[in-house]
CSV table of C-alpha atoms and ligand atoms in Angstrom, one decimal:
chain,number,residue,atom,x,y,z
E,1,MET,CA,26.9,219.8,308.4
E,2,ARG,CA,27.4,223.1,306.5
E,3,TYR,CA,26.9,223.6,302.8
E,4,ALA,CA,28.9,226.0,300.6
E,5,ASN,CA,25.6,227.2,299.1
E,6,PRO,CA,23.0,227.5,301.8
E,7,THR,CA,20.1,227.9,299.3
E,8,ARG,CA,20.9,224.5,297.7
E,9,GLY,CA,17.7,222.6,297.0
E,10,ASN,CA,15.5,225.5,297.8
E,11,ASP,CA,14.1,226.8,294.4
E,12,THR,CA,12.2,229.7,295.8
E,13,ARG,CA,15.3,231.5,297.1
E,14,LYS,CA,17.5,231.0,294.0
E,15,PRO,CA,17.9,234.4,292.3
E,16,PHE,CA,18.2,232.8,288.9
E,17,GLY,CA,18.1,229.5,287.1
E,18,PHE,CA,15.4,227.0,286.3
E,19,LYS,CA,11.9,228.2,287.2
E,20,ARG,CA,9.4,225.3,287.1
E,21,ASN,CA,6.5,227.7,287.4
E,22,LEU,CA,7.4,229.4,284.1
E,23,LEU,CA,7.1,226.1,282.1
E,24,PRO,CA,4.3,226.2,279.5
E,25,ILE,CA,1.0,224.6,280.5
E,26,PRO,CA,1.2,221.0,279.3
E,27,ALA,CA,-2.0,221.3,277.1
E,28,ASP,CA,-0.6,224.3,275.3
E,29,TYR,CA,2.9,222.9,274.9
E,30,TYR,CA,1.7,219.6,273.5
E,31,ALA,CA,-0.8,221.3,271.2
E,32,ALA,CA,2.1,223.5,269.9
E,33,GLN,CA,4.1,220.3,269.3
E,34,GLY,CA,1.3,219.1,267.1
E,35,LEU,CA,0.0,216.3,269.3
E,36,LYS,CA,-3.7,215.5,269.0
E,37,LEU,CA,-4.7,214.4,272.5
E,38,THR,CA,-7.6,212.1,272.7
E,39,GLY,CA,-9.4,210.1,275.3
E,40,GLY,CA,-10.8,210.9,278.8
E,41,GLY,CA,-9.3,210.3,282.2
E,42,GLU,CA,-5.9,211.4,283.5
E,43,TRP,CA,-3.8,209.9,280.6
E,44,LYS,CA,-4.5,211.2,277.1
E,45,ASN,CA,-3.5,209.4,274.0
E,46,ALA,CA,-1.4,210.8,271.2
E,47,VAL,CA,0.6,209.6,268.2
E,48,CYS,CA,4.2,209.1,269.5
E,49,GLN,CA,6.8,211.5,267.9
E,50,PHE,CA,9.7,209.3,269.1
E,51,HIS,CA,9.1,206.4,266.8
E,52,LYS,CA,7.1,205.7,263.6
E,53,ASP,CA,3.7,205.5,265.2
E,54,THR,CA,0.4,204.9,263.5
E,55,ASN,CA,-1.9,204.1,266.4
E,56,PRO,CA,-1.6,206.6,269.3
E,57,SER,CA,0.9,204.8,271.6
E,58,LEU,CA,1.9,207.8,273.6
E,59,ARG,CA,0.2,208.5,277.0
E,60,VAL,CA,0.3,212.1,278.2
E,61,ARG,CA,-0.8,213.6,281.5
E,62,LEU,CA,-2.1,217.2,281.3
E,63,ASP,CA,-1.7,217.9,285.0
E,64,THR,CA,2.0,217.2,285.3
E,65,GLY,CA,3.0,217.0,281.6
E,66,GLY,CA,4.4,213.5,282.2
E,67,PHE,CA,4.4,211.2,279.2
E,68,ARG,CA,5.2,207.5,278.3
E,69,CYS,CA,5.1,205.6,275.1
E,70,MET,CA,3.8,202.1,275.3
E,71,VAL,CA,5.8,201.0,272.2
E,72,CYS,CA,9.2,202.7,272.2
E,73,GLY,CA,9.4,203.4,275.9
E,74,ALA,CA,10.1,207.2,275.6
E,75,HIS,CA,9.1,208.7,278.9
E,76,GLY,CA,9.6,211.7,281.2
E,77,GLY,CA,7.9,213.6,284.0
E,78,ASP,CA,7.2,217.0,282.5
E,79,VAL,CA,7.2,219.2,279.3
E,80,LEU,CA,10.9,220.0,279.9
E,81,ALA,CA,11.8,216.3,279.7
E,82,TYR,CA,9.7,216.0,276.5
E,83,HIS,CA,11.3,219.1,275.0
E,84,ARG,CA,14.8,217.8,275.8
E,85,LEU,CA,14.0,214.4,274.2
E,86,ILE,CA,12.4,215.9,271.1
E,87,THR,CA,15.1,218.6,270.5
E,88,GLY,CA,18.1,216.8,272.0
E,89,LEU,CA,18.9,220.0,273.9
E,90,PRO,CA,20.7,219.9,277.3
E,91,PHE,CA,18.8,220.9,280.4
E,92,ILE,CA,19.6,224.6,280.6
E,93,ARG,CA,19.2,225.2,276.8
E,94,ALA,CA,15.9,223.4,276.8
E,95,ALA,CA,14.7,225.4,279.9
E,96,LYS,CA,15.7,228.6,278.2
E,97,ASP,CA,13.9,227.5,275.0
E,98,LEU,CA,10.7,227.1,277.0
E,99,GLY,CA,11.1,230.5,278.7
E,100,ALA,CA,11.6,228.7,282.1
E,101,TRP,CA,15.1,230.0,282.8
E,102,GLU,CA,15.8,233.3,284.5
E,103,GLU,CA,19.2,234.9,283.9
E,104,GLN,CA,21.2,236.5,286.6
E,105,PRO,CA,20.3,240.1,286.7
J,201,ZN,ZN1,7.1,205.9,270.9
């Protein structure tokens, strides 16, 4: 089978678009969002910003940026997913907002 775009699915060869390696480091991003991360281990705890939370219900991973709320169910796999959820921005706008989108030269 032949594809119209031979670089499809191969991020490293795309001249422009979403660049995952340009996403902010999860610890920096979540700190900038005002999350106070507590606890040891892979999953840190934070007060959830997606519902009226009093006890920290949000679990956040600092290696991947993944997050999941044990109360309201908000979840995603990286800081881009978090940014889209908190801002309501579509994928490309959110990626640009985070500096992880390279324009066509
Ligand atoms: Zn929540």
